[in-house]
mmCIF file of C-alpha atoms in Angstrom:
data_model
loop_
_atom_site.group_PDB
_atom_site.id
_atom_site.type_symbol
_atom_site.label_atom_id
_atom_site.label_comp_id
_atom_site.label_asym_id
_atom_site.label_seq_id
_atom_site.Cartn_x
_atom_site.Cartn_y
_atom_site.Cartn_z
ATOM 1 C CA MET A 1 11.756 22.696 1.293
ATOM 2 C CA ALA A 2 13.594 20.389 3.718
ATOM 3 C CA LYS A 3 12.426 16.778 3.884
ATOM 4 C CA LYS A 4 10.437 16.001 7.008
ATOM 5 C CA VAL A 5 12.427 13.862 9.437
ATOM 6 C CA THR A 6 10.693 10.543 10.120
ATOM 7 C CA MET A 7 11.044 7.850 12.751
ATOM 8 C CA MET A 8 12.645 5.648 10.098
ATOM 9 C CA ASP A 9 15.379 8.285 9.645
ATOM 10 C CA ILE A 10 15.958 8.323 13.399
ATOM 11 C CA ALA A 11 16.028 4.510 13.549
ATOM 12 C CA ARG A 12 18.743 4.409 10.893
ATOM 13 C CA GLU A 13 20.787 7.108 12.644
ATOM 14 C CA ALA A 14 20.504 5.496 16.086
ATOM 15 C CA ASN A 15 20.884 1.939 14.714
ATOM 16 C CA VAL A 16 17.706 0.721 16.441
ATOM 17 C CA SER A 17 14.311 -0.472 15.216
ATOM 18 C CA GLN A 18 11.459 1.842 14.262
ATOM 19 C CA THR A 19 9.426 0.248 17.048
ATOM 20 C CA THR A 20 12.039 1.316 19.600
ATOM 21 C CA VAL A 21 12.050 4.871 18.248
ATOM 22 C CA SER A 22 8.258 5.027 18.409
ATOM 23 C CA LEU A 23 8.172 3.778 22.013
ATOM 24 C CA VAL A 24 10.852 6.233 23.144
ATOM 25 C CA LEU A 25 9.518 9.338 21.393
ATOM 26 C CA ASN A 26 5.937 8.640 22.451
ATOM 27 C CA GLY A 27 6.972 8.185 26.079
ATOM 28 C CA SER A 28 5.723 4.621 26.319
ATOM 29 C CA ASN A 29 6.609 2.518 29.351
ATOM 30 C CA ALA A 30 5.019 -0.628 27.915
ATOM 31 C CA VAL A 31 8.434 -2.263 27.620
ATOM 32 C CA GLN A 32 11.723 -1.824 29.429
ATOM 33 C CA ILE A 33 14.180 0.161 27.296
ATOM 34 C CA SER A 34 17.633 0.960 28.655
ATOM 35 C CA GLU A 35 18.609 4.563 29.360
ATOM 36 C CA GLU A 36 21.525 4.159 26.957
ATOM 37 C CA THR A 37 19.145 3.257 24.109
ATOM 38 C CA ARG A 38 16.756 6.070 25.004
ATOM 39 C CA ASP A 39 19.656 8.536 24.967
ATOM 40 C CA LYS A 40 20.753 7.266 21.531
ATOM 41 C CA VAL A 41 17.250 7.837 20.158
ATOM 42 C CA TYR A 42 16.904 11.314 21.686
ATOM 43 C CA LEU A 43 20.368 12.320 20.433
ATOM 44 C CA ALA A 44 19.644 11.081 16.894
ATOM 45 C CA ALA A 45 16.281 12.871 16.893
ATOM 46 C CA ALA A 46 17.908 16.126 18.034
ATOM 47 C CA GLU A 47 20.732 15.896 15.487
ATOM 48 C CA LEU A 48 18.282 15.273 12.634
ATOM 49 C CA GLY A 49 15.977 18.093 13.748
ATOM 50 C CA TYR A 50 12.952 15.903 14.445
ATOM 51 C CA LYS A 51 9.761 17.725 15.401
ATOM 52 C CA LYS A 52 6.766 15.708 16.535
ATOM 53 C CA SER A 53 3.466 16.932 15.179
ATOM 54 C CA GLU A 54 1.249 18.414 17.863
ATOM 55 C CA THR A 55 -1.837 18.176 15.678
ATOM 56 C CA VAL A 56 -1.935 14.409 15.227
ATOM 57 C CA LEU A 57 -4.388 13.637 18.000
ATOM 58 C CA LYS A 58 -6.752 16.392 16.835
ATOM 59 C CA ARG A 59 -6.784 15.176 13.265
ATOM 60 C CA ILE A 60 -6.475 11.413 13.728
ATOM 61 C CA GLU A 61 -10.230 10.757 13.472
ATOM 62 C CA SER A 62 -10.679 12.823 10.327
ATOM 63 C CA LYS A 63 -7.749 11.544 8.234
ATOM 64 C CA LYS A 64 -7.643 7.779 7.757
ATOM 65 C CA ILE A 65 -5.785 5.679 5.217
ATOM 66 C CA ALA A 66 -6.928 2.098 4.705
ATOM 67 C CA LEU A 67 -4.091 -0.418 4.379
ATOM 68 C CA VAL A 68 -5.564 -3.544 2.761
ATOM 69 C CA LEU A 69 -3.395 -6.684 2.929
ATOM 70 C CA ASP A 70 -4.182 -9.666 0.738
ATOM 71 C CA SER A 71 -1.985 -12.017 2.781
ATOM 72 C CA VAL A 72 0.773 -12.200 5.374
ATOM 73 C CA SER A 73 2.839 -15.311 6.052
ATOM 74 C CA ASP A 74 5.303 -16.470 8.694
ATOM 75 C CA ASN A 75 8.933 -15.352 8.330
ATOM 76 C CA ASP A 76 7.875 -12.810 5.702
ATOM 77 C CA PRO A 77 10.190 -9.789 5.312
ATOM 78 C CA PHE A 78 7.212 -7.873 3.904
ATOM 79 C CA ILE A 79 6.341 -7.006 7.529
ATOM 80 C CA ASP A 80 9.004 -4.271 7.172
ATOM 81 C CA ALA A 81 6.799 -2.501 4.627
ATOM 82 C CA ILE A 82 3.763 -2.726 6.918
ATOM 83 C CA ASN A 83 5.674 -1.366 9.920
ATOM 84 C CA THR A 84 6.990 1.538 7.867
ATOM 85 C CA ILE A 85 3.530 2.471 6.587
ATOM 86 C CA TRP A 86 2.206 2.585 10.145
ATOM 87 C CA SER A 87 5.143 4.716 11.276
ATOM 88 C CA ALA A 88 5.113 7.031 8.243
ATOM 89 C CA GLY A 89 1.341 7.457 8.581
ATOM 90 C CA TRP A 90 1.720 8.667 12.148
ATOM 91 C CA GLU A 91 4.529 10.991 11.076
ATOM 92 C CA ASN A 92 2.303 12.530 8.405
ATOM 93 C CA ASP A 93 -0.781 12.922 10.596
ATOM 94 C CA TYR A 94 -2.714 9.942 9.241
ATOM 95 C CA PHE A 95 -4.312 7.100 11.151
ATOM 96 C CA VAL A 96 -3.615 3.890 9.208
ATOM 97 C CA SER A 97 -6.434 1.409 9.615
ATOM 98 C CA THR A 98 -5.315 -2.091 8.574
ATOM 99 C CA PHE A 99 -7.579 -4.675 6.937
ATOM 100 C CA TYR A 100 -6.780 -8.286 6.033
ATOM 101 C CA SER A 101 -8.662 -9.661 3.030
ATOM 102 C CA GLY A 102 -6.907 -13.010 2.527
ATOM 103 C CA ASN A 103 -8.067 -12.809 -1.116
ATOM 104 C CA ASN A 104 -11.522 -13.717 0.215
ATOM 105 C CA PRO A 105 -14.333 -12.110 -1.876
ATOM 106 C CA VAL A 106 -16.656 -11.914 1.155
ATOM 107 C CA LEU A 107 -14.043 -10.095 3.235
ATOM 108 C CA GLU A 108 -13.170 -7.805 0.312
ATOM 109 C CA LYS A 109 -16.824 -6.818 0.027
ATOM 110 C CA GLN A 110 -17.034 -6.121 3.770
ATOM 111 C CA ILE A 111 -13.873 -4.011 3.625
ATOM 112 C CA GLN A 112 -15.265 -2.025 0.713
ATOM 113 C CA THR A 113 -18.488 -1.399 2.651
ATOM 114 C CA GLU A 114 -16.543 -0.252 5.734
ATOM 115 C CA ILE A 115 -14.422 2.176 3.711
ATOM 116 C CA SER A 116 -17.263 3.577 1.598
ATOM 117 C CA CYS A 117 -19.568 4.111 4.594
ATOM 118 C CA ASN A 118 -16.951 5.948 6.630
ATOM 119 C CA ASN A 119 -16.270 9.449 5.354
ATOM 120 C CA SER A 120 -13.065 9.761 7.368
ATOM 121 C CA TYR A 121 -11.117 7.592 4.894
ATOM 122 C CA VAL A 122 -9.121 9.670 2.413
ATOM 123 C CA GLY A 123 -6.962 7.066 0.654
ATOM 124 C CA ILE A 124 -6.123 3.365 0.248
ATOM 125 C CA ILE A 125 -2.879 1.400 0.049
ATOM 126 C CA TYR A 126 -3.499 -2.077 -1.351
ATOM 127 C CA ALA A 127 -0.549 -4.316 -0.471
ATOM 128 C CA SER A 128 0.407 -7.832 -1.500
ATOM 129 C CA SER A 129 3.007 -9.713 0.546
ATOM 130 C CA LYS A 130 3.773 -11.778 -2.571
ATOM 131 C CA THR A 131 4.984 -9.812 -5.602
ATOM 132 C CA ARG A 132 2.183 -9.925 -8.167
ATOM 133 C CA LYS A 133 1.510 -8.420 -11.589
ATOM 134 C CA ASP A 134 -1.728 -7.429 -13.300
ATOM 135 C CA ILE A 135 -4.107 -8.055 -10.413
ATOM 136 C CA GLU A 136 -7.766 -7.131 -10.616
ATOM 137 C CA LEU A 137 -8.508 -4.736 -7.787
ATOM 138 C CA LYS A 138 -11.632 -6.102 -6.123
ATOM 139 C CA ILE A 139 -12.242 -3.097 -3.863
ATOM 140 C CA LYS A 140 -13.933 -0.420 -5.951
ATOM 141 C CA THR A 141 -13.548 3.137 -4.747
ATOM 142 C CA ASN A 142 -13.213 6.742 -5.853
ATOM 143 C CA LEU A 143 -10.537 7.365 -3.235
ATOM 144 C CA PRO A 144 -6.846 7.682 -4.205
ATOM 145 C CA VAL A 145 -5.276 4.202 -4.395
ATOM 146 C CA VAL A 146 -1.624 3.137 -4.402
ATOM 147 C CA LEU A 147 -0.542 -0.468 -4.992
ATOM 148 C CA LEU A 148 2.367 -1.889 -3.012
ATOM 149 C CA ASN A 149 4.304 -4.932 -4.250
ATOM 150 C CA CYS A 150 1.810 -5.493 -7.039
ATOM 151 C CA THR A 151 0.553 -3.934 -10.264
ATOM 152 C CA SER A 152 -2.960 -3.755 -11.681
ATOM 153 C CA ILE A 153 -4.444 -4.568 -15.056
ATOM 154 C CA ASP A 154 -5.447 -0.888 -14.856
ATOM 155 C CA SER A 155 -2.051 0.732 -15.507
ATOM 156 C CA SER A 156 -3.320 4.132 -14.344
ATOM 157 C CA ILE A 157 -3.167 2.990 -10.695
ATOM 158 C CA PRO A 158 0.212 3.968 -9.157
ATOM 159 C CA SER A 159 2.317 0.938 -8.226
ATOM 160 C CA ILE A 160 5.501 0.287 -6.253
ATOM 161 C CA MET A 161 7.514 -2.843 -7.020
ATOM 162 C CA PRO A 162 10.892 -4.336 -6.110
ATOM 163 C CA ALA A 163 13.457 -4.624 -8.909
ATOM 164 C CA ASP A 164 13.926 -8.369 -8.387
ATOM 165 C CA LEU A 165 15.502 -8.959 -11.792
ATOM 166 C CA HIS A 166 18.179 -6.426 -10.864
ATOM 167 C CA GLY A 167 18.624 -8.086 -7.464
ATOM 168 C CA GLY A 168 19.084 -11.522 -8.986
ATOM 169 C CA TYR A 169 21.602 -10.125 -11.450
ATOM 170 C CA LYS A 170 23.550 -8.305 -8.725
ATOM 171 C CA ALA A 171 23.833 -11.382 -6.505
ATOM 172 C CA THR A 172 25.010 -13.617 -9.352
ATOM 173 C CA GLU A 173 27.437 -11.038 -10.728
ATOM 174 C CA HIS A 174 29.053 -10.754 -7.292
ATOM 175 C CA LEU A 175 29.637 -14.520 -7.176
ATOM 176 C CA ILE A 176 31.101 -14.501 -10.687
ATOM 177 C CA LYS A 177 33.469 -11.654 -9.808
ATOM 178 C CA LYS A 178 34.639 -13.665 -6.806
ATOM 179 C CA GLY A 179 35.704 -16.410 -9.196
ATOM 180 C CA TYR A 180 32.812 -18.863 -8.868
ATOM 181 C CA LYS A 181 31.838 -20.543 -12.143
ATOM 182 C CA ASN A 182 29.423 -23.326 -11.202
ATOM 183 C CA ILE A 183 26.642 -21.321 -9.570
ATOM 184 C CA ALA A 184 23.418 -23.101 -8.615
ATOM 185 C CA VAL A 185 20.128 -21.586 -7.464
ATOM 186 C CA VAL A 186 17.549 -22.726 -4.917
ATOM 187 C CA LEU A 187 14.340 -21.236 -6.306
ATOM 188 C CA GLY A 188 11.101 -20.321 -4.635
ATOM 189 C CA GLU A 189 7.891 -21.595 -6.229
ATOM 190 C CA THR A 190 8.323 -21.045 -9.951
ATOM 191 C CA TRP A 191 4.820 -19.662 -10.562
ATOM 192 C CA MET A 192 5.636 -16.634 -8.412
ATOM 193 C CA GLU A 193 6.704 -13.328 -9.930
ATOM 194 C CA ALA A 194 9.585 -12.875 -7.461
ATOM 195 C CA THR A 195 11.068 -16.247 -8.423
ATOM 196 C CA GLN A 196 10.727 -15.582 -12.140
ATOM 197 C CA GLN A 197 12.339 -12.155 -11.947
ATOM 198 C CA ARG A 198 15.273 -13.285 -9.772
ATOM 199 C CA LEU A 199 15.837 -16.285 -12.038
ATOM 200 C CA MET A 200 15.899 -14.028 -15.112
ATOM 201 C CA GLY A 201 18.506 -11.834 -13.407
ATOM 202 C CA TYR A 202 20.600 -14.884 -12.476
ATOM 203 C CA GLU A 203 20.543 -16.295 -16.004
ATOM 204 C CA GLN A 204 21.285 -12.930 -17.608
ATOM 205 C CA ALA A 205 24.308 -12.384 -15.357
ATOM 206 C CA LEU A 206 25.666 -15.809 -16.352
ATOM 207 C CA ILE A 207 25.136 -15.141 -20.072
ATOM 208 C CA ASP A 208 26.713 -11.677 -19.848
ATOM 209 C CA ASN A 209 29.802 -13.344 -18.369
ATOM 210 C CA GLN A 210 30.016 -16.110 -20.999
ATOM 211 C CA LEU A 211 28.645 -18.774 -18.643
ATOM 212 C CA ILE A 212 25.893 -21.168 -19.710
ATOM 213 C CA PRO A 213 22.894 -21.592 -17.356
ATOM 214 C CA LYS A 214 22.503 -25.274 -16.471
ATOM 215 C CA LYS A 215 19.079 -26.721 -15.697
ATOM 216 C CA GLU A 216 20.545 -29.241 -13.247
ATOM 217 C CA TYR A 217 21.772 -26.277 -11.196
ATOM 218 C CA GLN A 218 18.233 -24.889 -10.852
ATOM 219 C CA VAL A 219 16.194 -26.615 -8.132
ATOM 220 C CA GLU A 220 12.755 -25.558 -6.918
ATOM 221 C CA ALA A 221 11.953 -25.334 -3.231
ATOM 222 C CA ASP A 222 8.793 -23.876 -1.680
ATOM 223 C CA TRP A 223 10.436 -21.093 0.369
ATOM 224 C CA SER A 224 10.700 -23.471 3.335
ATOM 225 C CA LEU A 225 13.835 -24.437 5.273
ATOM 226 C CA LYS A 226 13.118 -28.156 4.906
ATOM 227 C CA SER A 227 12.648 -28.047 1.149
ATOM 228 C CA ALA A 228 15.784 -25.935 0.702
ATOM 229 C CA TYR A 229 17.722 -28.466 2.777
ATOM 230 C CA GLN A 230 16.487 -31.355 0.614
ATOM 231 C CA GLN A 231 17.163 -29.546 -2.668
ATOM 232 C CA THR A 232 20.660 -28.525 -1.553
ATOM 233 C CA LYS A 233 21.459 -32.180 -0.844
ATOM 234 C CA LYS A 234 20.474 -32.948 -4.452
ATOM 235 C CA LEU A 235 22.830 -30.246 -5.707
ATOM 236 C CA LEU A 236 25.688 -31.539 -3.573
ATOM 237 C CA GLY A 237 25.127 -35.041 -4.961
ATOM 238 C CA LEU A 238 25.711 -33.970 -8.571
ATOM 239 C CA ALA A 239 28.790 -35.317 -10.321
ATOM 240 C CA SER A 240 29.805 -31.730 -11.025
ATOM 241 C CA ARG A 241 29.073 -30.142 -7.651
ATOM 242 C CA PRO A 242 28.369 -26.389 -7.672
ATOM 243 C CA ASP A 243 30.956 -24.145 -6.062
ATOM 244 C CA ALA A 244 28.329 -21.536 -5.105
ATOM 245 C CA ILE A 245 24.613 -21.652 -4.282
ATOM 246 C CA PHE A 246 22.296 -18.648 -4.585
ATOM 247 C CA CYS A 247 19.195 -19.120 -2.387
ATOM 248 C CA PHE A 248 16.183 -16.967 -3.259
ATOM 249 C CA SER A 249 15.500 -16.209 0.429
ATOM 250 C CA ASP A 250 17.582 -16.002 3.602
ATOM 251 C CA TYR A 251 15.199 -18.441 5.264
ATOM 252 C CA MET A 252 15.940 -21.062 2.607
ATOM 253 C CA ALA A 253 19.641 -20.320 3.018
ATOM 254 C CA MET A 254 19.375 -21.709 6.557
ATOM 255 C CA GLY A 255 18.362 -25.082 5.128
ATOM 256 C CA CYS A 256 21.156 -24.805 2.584
ATOM 257 C CA TYR A 257 23.691 -24.192 5.375
ATOM 258 C CA GLN A 258 22.496 -27.289 7.213
ATOM 259 C CA ALA A 259 22.896 -29.544 4.163
ATOM 260 C CA ILE A 260 26.349 -28.181 3.345
ATOM 261 C CA LYS A 261 27.617 -28.695 6.898
ATOM 262 C CA GLU A 262 26.314 -32.283 6.897
ATOM 263 C CA HIS A 263 28.553 -32.872 3.872
ATOM 264 C CA ASP A 264 31.551 -31.622 5.899
ATOM 265 C CA LEU A 265 32.035 -28.666 3.578
ATOM 266 C CA LYS A 266 33.010 -25.197 4.790
ATOM 267 C CA ILE A 267 30.785 -22.349 3.679
ATOM 268 C CA GLY A 268 32.813 -19.516 2.181
ATOM 269 C CA GLU A 269 35.786 -21.833 1.621
ATOM 270 C CA ASP A 270 34.623 -25.010 -0.117
ATOM 271 C CA ILE A 271 31.364 -23.500 -1.324
ATOM 272 C CA ALA A 272 29.793 -20.030 -1.294
ATOM 273 C CA VAL A 273 26.210 -19.253 -0.292
ATOM 274 C CA MET A 274 24.213 -16.153 -1.244
ATOM 275 C CA GLY A 275 20.834 -15.233 0.245
ATOM 276 C CA TYR A 276 18.044 -12.817 -0.604
ATOM 277 C CA ASP A 277 16.036 -10.493 1.711
ATOM 278 C CA ASN A 278 18.881 -9.386 4.027
ATOM 279 C CA THR A 279 16.898 -10.320 7.124
ATOM 280 C CA PRO A 280 18.491 -10.196 10.616
ATOM 281 C CA LEU A 281 18.670 -14.003 10.747
ATOM 282 C CA GLY A 282 21.424 -13.892 8.104
ATOM 283 C CA LEU A 283 23.662 -12.153 10.620
ATOM 284 C CA GLU A 284 23.054 -14.968 13.107
ATOM 285 C CA LEU A 285 24.415 -17.628 10.767
ATOM 286 C CA GLU A 286 28.033 -18.779 10.853
ATOM 287 C CA PRO A 287 29.571 -17.557 8.662
ATOM 288 C CA LYS A 288 27.424 -14.442 8.217
ATOM 289 C CA LEU A 289 25.301 -14.592 5.077
ATOM 290 C CA SER A 290 25.834 -12.378 2.036
ATOM 291 C CA SER A 291 22.414 -11.232 0.860
ATOM 292 C CA VAL A 292 20.437 -8.900 -1.376
ATOM 293 C CA GLU A 293 18.189 -6.551 0.557
ATOM 294 C CA LEU A 294 14.508 -6.393 -0.323
ATOM 295 C CA PRO A 295 13.781 -2.649 0.010
ATOM 296 C CA TYR A 296 10.416 -3.143 1.719
ATOM 297 C CA SER A 297 10.901 -0.347 4.264
ATOM 298 C CA LYS A 298 11.647 2.163 1.506
ATOM 299 C CA MET A 299 8.739 0.831 -0.554
ATOM 300 C CA GLY A 300 6.345 1.192 2.383
ATOM 301 C CA GLU A 301 7.449 4.755 3.012
ATOM 302 C CA GLU A 302 7.074 5.586 -0.678
ATOM 303 C CA ALA A 303 3.549 4.116 -0.715
ATOM 304 C CA LEU A 304 2.494 6.423 2.110
ATOM 305 C CA MET A 305 4.133 9.452 0.464
ATOM 306 C CA ARG A 306 2.477 8.761 -2.873
ATOM 307 C CA VAL A 307 -1.006 8.294 -1.480
ATOM 308 C CA ASP A 308 -0.458 11.515 0.487
ATOM 309 C CA LEU A 309 0.373 13.342 -2.762
ATOM 310 C CA LEU A 310 -2.759 11.965 -4.408
ATOM 311 C CA ILE A 311 -4.871 13.030 -1.426
ATOM 312 C CA GLN A 312 -3.454 16.526 -1.841
ATOM 313 C CA GLN A 313 -4.257 16.291 -5.566
ATOM 314 C CA GLN A 314 -0.609 16.601 -6.527
ATOM 315 C CA PRO A 315 0.593 14.994 -9.780
ATOM 316 C CA LEU A 316 2.881 11.942 -9.744
ATOM 317 C CA LEU A 317 5.871 12.007 -12.083
ATOM 318 C CA GLN A 318 5.451 8.302 -12.888
ATOM 319 C CA ASN A 319 2.904 5.616 -12.113
ATOM 320 C CA LEU A 320 5.291 2.693 -11.690
ATOM 321 C CA ILE A 321 8.354 2.754 -9.446
ATOM 322 C CA ASN A 322 10.781 -0.174 -9.260
ATOM 323 C CA PHE A 323 12.980 -0.046 -6.147
ATOM 324 C CA SER A 324 16.507 -1.383 -6.621
ATOM 325 C CA SER A 325 18.144 -3.574 -4.001
ATOM 326 C CA GLU A 326 21.449 -3.254 -2.183
ATOM 327 C CA LEU A 327 23.910 -6.144 -1.977
ATOM 328 C CA TYR A 328 25.428 -6.842 1.451
ATOM 329 C CA VAL A 329 28.641 -8.838 1.162
ATOM 330 C CA ARG A 330 29.651 -10.984 4.135
ATOM 331 C CA GLU A 331 31.777 -14.034 4.933
ATOM 332 C CA SER A 332 29.603 -16.645 3.219
ATOM 333 C CA THR A 333 30.936 -15.498 -0.173
ATOM 334 C CA THR A 334 34.280 -13.906 0.714
ATOM 335 C CA VAL A 335 36.106 -16.129 3.236
ATOM 336 C CA ASN A 336 38.021 -17.762 0.432
ATOM 337 C CA GLU A 337 39.111 -15.118 -2.076
ATOM 338 C CA ARG A 338 39.392 -17.225 -5.199
#
């Protein structure tokens, strides 16, 4: 059976956002979209064989999936997962109702009451914007549940996670292959699972290439631009200055860029910089930022597909899926081929 064409597929083909595809295909005039862009979307949809469901509006009130978010922060690439769930829900004839709990027990109880008292809900996606392990699911329900970007102490609940250890390894291995030996890292908060996994990947890549991880090359920031800027200045002040810096987010890489340029060093020539997330802002930097992509869009789509399978009482082949990341190589690590 052929895979159903989604708006995400069309967005990739037309090289536009999912939001643009949704506006065009749903005939919205809420924003001004050029005829050229509309034509690109229609052409991509036709080439992929897209067929819009005619039954959505009839079924929208009887098939609801609750998307429960524990938190959302500024400049968070996790919004890609949320957008994809909304889009994929529409594509699969579900209305996705979004709740924000903020890890607040009172709100969690109210959300549980809303879901349990409304018979139109058929499934739940519980999502954490921060990668977390072994959470205790506070919302009790008999409905199918899928966890996104987190795992539960109850291992029977299906979970979707990013392979951050693999991503950290990939980024570091790329720098080593380019000839860099003194590779530093600007960490996120060290208590966080994402930081720990990426750091493990970084250290393992060094060890596998006969390089010794150095504690002075590991500085902790708090995911902010300012902290990354300050910590990069510390790294640049070391007697043995690093020749490459791996930032654990693209946003922190912006602060790293600023500190490096203040030291009159050229990124990609005097020193390499690697990011993580592969957000659009990395393409706005000069030089363009090499980065590891967080596969949040794919994870969001998979969450919707898996809860749909559970709703249909179909078996899952495995409860835990770890999504690998792609490495995007740009000028910040390749201007100077060492």
